[in-house]
PDB file of C-alpha atoms in Angstrom:
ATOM      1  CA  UNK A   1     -16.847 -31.293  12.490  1.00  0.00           C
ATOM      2  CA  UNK A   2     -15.847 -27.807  13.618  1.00  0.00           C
ATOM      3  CA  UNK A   3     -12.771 -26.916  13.237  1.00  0.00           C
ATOM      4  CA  UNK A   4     -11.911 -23.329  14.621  1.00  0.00           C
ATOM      5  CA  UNK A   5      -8.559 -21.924  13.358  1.00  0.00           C
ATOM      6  CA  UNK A   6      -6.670 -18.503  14.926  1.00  0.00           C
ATOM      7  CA  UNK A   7      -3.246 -17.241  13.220  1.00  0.00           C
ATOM      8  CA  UNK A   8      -1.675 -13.378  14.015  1.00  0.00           C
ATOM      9  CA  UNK A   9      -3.385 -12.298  17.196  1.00  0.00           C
ATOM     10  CA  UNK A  10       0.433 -10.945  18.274  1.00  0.00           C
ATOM     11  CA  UNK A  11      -0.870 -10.619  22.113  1.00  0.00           C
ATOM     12  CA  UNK A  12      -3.300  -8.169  21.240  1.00  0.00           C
ATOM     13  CA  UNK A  13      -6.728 -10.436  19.647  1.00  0.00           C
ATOM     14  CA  UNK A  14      -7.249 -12.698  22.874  1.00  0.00           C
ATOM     15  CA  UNK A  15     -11.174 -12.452  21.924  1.00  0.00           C
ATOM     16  CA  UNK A  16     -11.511 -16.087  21.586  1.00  0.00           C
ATOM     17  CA  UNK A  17     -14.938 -17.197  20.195  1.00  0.00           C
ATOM     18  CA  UNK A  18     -16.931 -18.699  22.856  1.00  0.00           C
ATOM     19  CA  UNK A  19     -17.365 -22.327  20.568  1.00  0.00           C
ATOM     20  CA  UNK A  20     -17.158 -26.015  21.395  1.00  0.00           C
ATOM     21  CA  UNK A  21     -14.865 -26.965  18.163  1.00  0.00           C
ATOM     22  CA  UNK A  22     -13.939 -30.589  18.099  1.00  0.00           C
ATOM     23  CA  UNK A  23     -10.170 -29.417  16.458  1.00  0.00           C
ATOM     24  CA  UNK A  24      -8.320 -26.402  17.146  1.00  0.00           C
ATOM     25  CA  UNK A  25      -5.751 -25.133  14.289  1.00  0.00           C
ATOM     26  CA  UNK A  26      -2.644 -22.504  15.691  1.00  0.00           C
ATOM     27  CA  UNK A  27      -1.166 -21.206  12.596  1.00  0.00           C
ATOM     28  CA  UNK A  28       1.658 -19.120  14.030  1.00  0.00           C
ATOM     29  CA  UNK A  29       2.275 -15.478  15.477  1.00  0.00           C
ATOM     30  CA  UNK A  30       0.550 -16.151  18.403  1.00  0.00           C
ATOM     31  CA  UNK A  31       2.082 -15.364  21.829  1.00  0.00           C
ATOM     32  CA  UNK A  32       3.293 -17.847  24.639  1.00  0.00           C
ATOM     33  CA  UNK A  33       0.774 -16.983  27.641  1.00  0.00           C
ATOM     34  CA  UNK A  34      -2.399 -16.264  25.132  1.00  0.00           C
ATOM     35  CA  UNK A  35      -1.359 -20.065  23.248  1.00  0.00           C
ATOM     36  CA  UNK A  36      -1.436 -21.387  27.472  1.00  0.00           C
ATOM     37  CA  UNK A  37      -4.819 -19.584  27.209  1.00  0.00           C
ATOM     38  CA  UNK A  38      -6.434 -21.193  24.090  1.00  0.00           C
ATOM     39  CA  UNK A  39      -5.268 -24.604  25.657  1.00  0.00           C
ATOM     40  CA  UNK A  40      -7.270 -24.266  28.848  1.00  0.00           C
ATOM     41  CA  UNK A  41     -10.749 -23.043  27.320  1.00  0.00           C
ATOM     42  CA  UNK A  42     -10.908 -25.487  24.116  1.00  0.00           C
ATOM     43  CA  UNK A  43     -11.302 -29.022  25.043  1.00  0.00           C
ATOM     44  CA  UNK A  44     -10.427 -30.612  21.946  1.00  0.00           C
ATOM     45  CA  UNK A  45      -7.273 -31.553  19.863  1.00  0.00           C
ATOM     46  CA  UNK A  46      -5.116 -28.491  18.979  1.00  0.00           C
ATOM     47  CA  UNK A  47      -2.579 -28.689  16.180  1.00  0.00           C
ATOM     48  CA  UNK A  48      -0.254 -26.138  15.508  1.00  0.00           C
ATOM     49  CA  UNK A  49       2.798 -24.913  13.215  1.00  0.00           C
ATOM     50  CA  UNK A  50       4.613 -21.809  14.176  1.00  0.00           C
ATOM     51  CA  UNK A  51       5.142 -17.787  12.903  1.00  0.00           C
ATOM     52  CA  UNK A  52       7.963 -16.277  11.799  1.00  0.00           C
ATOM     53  CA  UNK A  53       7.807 -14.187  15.252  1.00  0.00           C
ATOM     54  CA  UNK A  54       7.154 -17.018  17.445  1.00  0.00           C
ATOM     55  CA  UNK A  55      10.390 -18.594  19.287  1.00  0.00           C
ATOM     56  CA  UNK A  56      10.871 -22.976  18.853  1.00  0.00           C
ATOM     57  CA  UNK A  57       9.971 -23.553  21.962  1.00  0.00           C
ATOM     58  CA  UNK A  58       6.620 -21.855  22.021  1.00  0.00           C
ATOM     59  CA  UNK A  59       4.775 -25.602  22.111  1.00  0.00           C
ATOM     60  CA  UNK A  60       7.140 -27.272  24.688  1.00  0.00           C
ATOM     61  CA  UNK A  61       5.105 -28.775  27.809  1.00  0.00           C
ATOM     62  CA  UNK A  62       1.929 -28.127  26.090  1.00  0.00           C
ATOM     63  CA  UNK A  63      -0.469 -30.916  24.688  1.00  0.00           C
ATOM     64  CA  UNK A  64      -0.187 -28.906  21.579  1.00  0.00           C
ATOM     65  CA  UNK A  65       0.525 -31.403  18.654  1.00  0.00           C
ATOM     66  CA  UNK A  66       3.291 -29.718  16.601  1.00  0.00           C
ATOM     67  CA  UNK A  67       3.056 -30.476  12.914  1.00  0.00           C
ATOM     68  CA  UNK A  68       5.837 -28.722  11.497  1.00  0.00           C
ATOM     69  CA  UNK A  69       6.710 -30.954   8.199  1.00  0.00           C
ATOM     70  CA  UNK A  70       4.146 -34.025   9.900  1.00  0.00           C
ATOM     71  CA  UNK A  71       1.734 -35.709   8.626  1.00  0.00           C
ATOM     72  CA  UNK A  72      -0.759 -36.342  11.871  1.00  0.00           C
ATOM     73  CA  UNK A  73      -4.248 -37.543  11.977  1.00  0.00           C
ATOM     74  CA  UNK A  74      -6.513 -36.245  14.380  1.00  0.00           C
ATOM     75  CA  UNK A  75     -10.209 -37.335  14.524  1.00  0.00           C
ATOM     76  CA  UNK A  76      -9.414 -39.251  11.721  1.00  0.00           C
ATOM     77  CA  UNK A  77      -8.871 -36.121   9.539  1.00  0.00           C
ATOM     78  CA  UNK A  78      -4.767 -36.559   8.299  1.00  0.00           C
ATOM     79  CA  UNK A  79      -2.803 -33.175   8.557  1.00  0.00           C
ATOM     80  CA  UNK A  80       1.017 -31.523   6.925  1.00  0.00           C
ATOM     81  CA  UNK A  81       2.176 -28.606   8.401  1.00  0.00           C
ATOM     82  CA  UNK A  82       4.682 -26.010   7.967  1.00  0.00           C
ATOM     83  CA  UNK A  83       5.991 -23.192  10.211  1.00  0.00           C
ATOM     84  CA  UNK A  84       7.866 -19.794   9.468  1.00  0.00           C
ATOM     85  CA  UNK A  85       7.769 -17.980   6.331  1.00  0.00           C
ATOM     86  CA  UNK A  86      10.255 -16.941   3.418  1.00  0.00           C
ATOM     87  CA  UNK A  87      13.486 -15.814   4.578  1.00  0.00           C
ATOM     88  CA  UNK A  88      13.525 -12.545   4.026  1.00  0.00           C
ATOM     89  CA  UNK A  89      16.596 -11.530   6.224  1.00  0.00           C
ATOM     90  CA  UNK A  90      19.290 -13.334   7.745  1.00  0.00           C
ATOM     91  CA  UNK A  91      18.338 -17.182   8.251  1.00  0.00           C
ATOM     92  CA  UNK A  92      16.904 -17.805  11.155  1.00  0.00           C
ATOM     93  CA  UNK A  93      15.167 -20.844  12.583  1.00  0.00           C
ATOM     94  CA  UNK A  94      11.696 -20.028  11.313  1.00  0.00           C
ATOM     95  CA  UNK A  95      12.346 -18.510   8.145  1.00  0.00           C
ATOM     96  CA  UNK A  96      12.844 -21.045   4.998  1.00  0.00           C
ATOM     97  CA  UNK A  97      14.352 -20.831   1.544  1.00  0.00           C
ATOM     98  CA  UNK A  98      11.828 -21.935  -1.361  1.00  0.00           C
ATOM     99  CA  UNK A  99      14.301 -25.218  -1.966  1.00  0.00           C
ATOM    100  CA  UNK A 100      13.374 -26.385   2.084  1.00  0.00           C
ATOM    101  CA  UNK A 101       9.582 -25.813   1.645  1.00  0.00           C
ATOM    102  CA  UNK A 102       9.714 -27.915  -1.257  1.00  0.00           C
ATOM    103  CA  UNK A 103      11.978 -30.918  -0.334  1.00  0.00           C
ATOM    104  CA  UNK A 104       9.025 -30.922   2.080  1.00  0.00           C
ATOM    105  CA  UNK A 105       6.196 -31.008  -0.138  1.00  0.00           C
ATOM    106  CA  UNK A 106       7.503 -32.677  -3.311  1.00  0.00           C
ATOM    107  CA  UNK A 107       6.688 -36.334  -2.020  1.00  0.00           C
ATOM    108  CA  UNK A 108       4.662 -35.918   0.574  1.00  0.00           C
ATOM    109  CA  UNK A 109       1.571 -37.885   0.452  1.00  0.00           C
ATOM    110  CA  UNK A 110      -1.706 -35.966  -0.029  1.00  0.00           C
ATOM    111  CA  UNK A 111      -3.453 -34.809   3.089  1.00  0.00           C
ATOM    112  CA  UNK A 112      -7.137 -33.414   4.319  1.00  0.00           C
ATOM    113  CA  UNK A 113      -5.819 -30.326   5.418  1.00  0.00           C
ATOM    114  CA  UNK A 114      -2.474 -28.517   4.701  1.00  0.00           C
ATOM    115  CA  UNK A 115      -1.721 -25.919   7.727  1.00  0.00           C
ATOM    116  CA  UNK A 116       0.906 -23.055   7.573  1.00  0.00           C
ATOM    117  CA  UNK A 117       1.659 -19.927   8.596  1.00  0.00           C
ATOM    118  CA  UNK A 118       2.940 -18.623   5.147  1.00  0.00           C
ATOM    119  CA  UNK A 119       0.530 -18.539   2.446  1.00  0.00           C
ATOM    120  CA  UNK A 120       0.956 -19.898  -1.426  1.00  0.00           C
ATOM    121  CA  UNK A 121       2.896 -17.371  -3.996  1.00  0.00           C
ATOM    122  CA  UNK A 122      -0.014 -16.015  -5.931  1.00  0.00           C
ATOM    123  CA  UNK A 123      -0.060 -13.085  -9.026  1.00  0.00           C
ATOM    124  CA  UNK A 124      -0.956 -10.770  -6.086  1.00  0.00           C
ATOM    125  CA  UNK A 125       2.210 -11.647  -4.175  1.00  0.00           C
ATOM    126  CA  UNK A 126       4.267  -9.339  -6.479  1.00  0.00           C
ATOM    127  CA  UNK A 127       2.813  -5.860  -4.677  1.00  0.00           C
ATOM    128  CA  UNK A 128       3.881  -7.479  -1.086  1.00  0.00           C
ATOM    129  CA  UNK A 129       6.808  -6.719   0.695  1.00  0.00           C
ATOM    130  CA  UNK A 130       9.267 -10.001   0.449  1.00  0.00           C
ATOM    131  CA  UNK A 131       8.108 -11.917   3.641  1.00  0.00           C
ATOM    132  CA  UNK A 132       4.584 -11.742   3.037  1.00  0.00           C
ATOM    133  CA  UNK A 133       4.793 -13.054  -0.910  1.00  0.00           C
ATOM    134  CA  UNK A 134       4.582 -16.748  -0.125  1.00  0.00           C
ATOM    135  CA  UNK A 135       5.868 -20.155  -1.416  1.00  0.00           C
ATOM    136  CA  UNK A 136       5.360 -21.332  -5.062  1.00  0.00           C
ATOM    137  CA  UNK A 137       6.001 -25.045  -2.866  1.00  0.00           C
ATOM    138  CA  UNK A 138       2.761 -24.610  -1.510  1.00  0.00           C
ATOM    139  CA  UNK A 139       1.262 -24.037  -4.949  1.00  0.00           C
ATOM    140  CA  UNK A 140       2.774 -27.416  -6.829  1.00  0.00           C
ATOM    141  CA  UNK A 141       1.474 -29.532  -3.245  1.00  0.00           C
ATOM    142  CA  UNK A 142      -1.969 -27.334  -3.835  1.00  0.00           C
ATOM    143  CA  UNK A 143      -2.050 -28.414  -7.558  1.00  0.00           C
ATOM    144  CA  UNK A 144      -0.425 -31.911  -7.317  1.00  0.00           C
ATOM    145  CA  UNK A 145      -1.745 -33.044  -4.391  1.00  0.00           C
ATOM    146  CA  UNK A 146      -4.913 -31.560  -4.030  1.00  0.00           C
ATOM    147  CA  UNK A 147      -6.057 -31.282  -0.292  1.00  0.00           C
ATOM    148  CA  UNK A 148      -9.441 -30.346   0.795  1.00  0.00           C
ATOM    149  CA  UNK A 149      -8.469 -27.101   2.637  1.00  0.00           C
ATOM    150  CA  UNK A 150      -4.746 -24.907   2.785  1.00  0.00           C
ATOM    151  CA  UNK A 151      -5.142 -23.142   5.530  1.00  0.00           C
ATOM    152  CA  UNK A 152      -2.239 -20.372   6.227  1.00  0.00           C
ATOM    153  CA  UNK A 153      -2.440 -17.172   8.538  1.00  0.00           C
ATOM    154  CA  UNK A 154       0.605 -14.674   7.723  1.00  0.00           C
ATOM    155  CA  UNK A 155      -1.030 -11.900   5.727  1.00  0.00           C
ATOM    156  CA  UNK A 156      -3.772 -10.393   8.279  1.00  0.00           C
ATOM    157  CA  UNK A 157      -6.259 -10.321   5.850  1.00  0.00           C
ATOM    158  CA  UNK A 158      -8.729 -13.059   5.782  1.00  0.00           C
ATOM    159  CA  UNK A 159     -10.002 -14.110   2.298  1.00  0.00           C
ATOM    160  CA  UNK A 160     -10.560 -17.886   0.452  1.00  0.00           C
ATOM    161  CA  UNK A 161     -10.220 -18.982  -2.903  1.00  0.00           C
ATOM    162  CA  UNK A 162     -10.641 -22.699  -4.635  1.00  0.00           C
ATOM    163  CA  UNK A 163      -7.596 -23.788  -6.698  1.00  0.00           C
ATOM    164  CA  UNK A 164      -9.567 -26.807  -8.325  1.00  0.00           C
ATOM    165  CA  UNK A 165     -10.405 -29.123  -5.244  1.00  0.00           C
ATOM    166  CA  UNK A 166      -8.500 -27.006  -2.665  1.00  0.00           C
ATOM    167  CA  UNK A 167     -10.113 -24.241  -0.413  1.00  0.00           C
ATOM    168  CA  UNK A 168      -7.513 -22.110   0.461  1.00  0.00           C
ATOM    169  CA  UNK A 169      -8.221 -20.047   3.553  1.00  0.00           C
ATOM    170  CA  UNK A 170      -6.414 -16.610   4.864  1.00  0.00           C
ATOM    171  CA  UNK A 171      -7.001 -16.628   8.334  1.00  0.00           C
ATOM    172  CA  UNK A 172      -7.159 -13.564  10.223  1.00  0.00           C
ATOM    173  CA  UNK A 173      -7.394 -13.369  13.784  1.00  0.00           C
ATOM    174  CA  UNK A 174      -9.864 -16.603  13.233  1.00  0.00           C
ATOM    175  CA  UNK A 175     -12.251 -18.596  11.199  1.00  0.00           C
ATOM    176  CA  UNK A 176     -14.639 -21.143  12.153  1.00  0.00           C
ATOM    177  CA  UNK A 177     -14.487 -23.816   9.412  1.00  0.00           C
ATOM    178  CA  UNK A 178     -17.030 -26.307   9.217  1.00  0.00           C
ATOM    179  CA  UNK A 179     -15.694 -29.809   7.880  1.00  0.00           C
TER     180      UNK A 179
END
């Protein structure tokens, strides 16, 4: 399975590759008309959580399947996700506190893929400025739980690590994932 995910583009990536993927991932910060584009060219499933820029309404009268704190399956692959990131001013709809990210996770049931737009606290985190250091939730679902793939966008700098069993991917503007 292909799975192509985009997170970031802010209006100004609408470079989309020119793949068939049989799931499409929206991780957040993308804008209204280029999220109407990516529905019309990719004729597939497209699951999405939203960015800390993007407004709530971003996925109304789309086919879009909105996962913000779901569990959906989708070609038989079952998938959480999680919009926003940490608040890091005055609390607004798509900004969380640490305590809501993990009422979330703590009894969720484990999942193929985890999607977000925020990414996991890591030792790095530290040097970032506050809305770009991530959720320790994400780590204890990551280390409990296990998934095959966290996939977050936020940062705009792609990278991947393995935390035991879990692939955790960065993406930035998009990655082709092959599942």
């Amino acid at each position: 399975m292909k799975i192509l995910a985009i997170s970031d583009t802010h209006d100004y990536y609408r470079n989309h590759p020119d793949i068939s993927p049989d799931l499409v991932l929206l991780l957040g910060d993308n804008e209204f008309d280029e999220i109407r584009e990516i529905e019309k060219k990719y004729n597939c499933p497209i699951v999405g959580v939203l960015g800390n820029h993007d407004r709530p309404n971003y996925y109304e009268n789309t086919n879009i399947i909105y996962a913000h704190q779901k569990i959906i399956t989708v070609n038989g692959i079952k998938i959480a996700g999680f919009n926003g990131s940490i608040a890091y001013k005055r609390k607004q709809s798509l900004l969380y506190f640490e305590e809501e990210v993990y009422e979330f996770v703590k009894d969720l049931e484990p999942v193929d893929i985890f999607i977000a737009h925020s990414n996991p606290w890591t030792e790095d985190s530290i040097n970032l400025d506050v809305e770009h250091r991530g959720f320790e939730a994400f780590n204890y679902y990551i280390n409990t739980k296990q998934p095959k793939y966290f996939i977050h966008g936020h940062l705009h700098k792609p990278s991947s690590y393995l935390v035991e069993n879990t692939n955790v991917i960065s993406v930035y503007p998009y990655k082709i994932i092959d599942y």
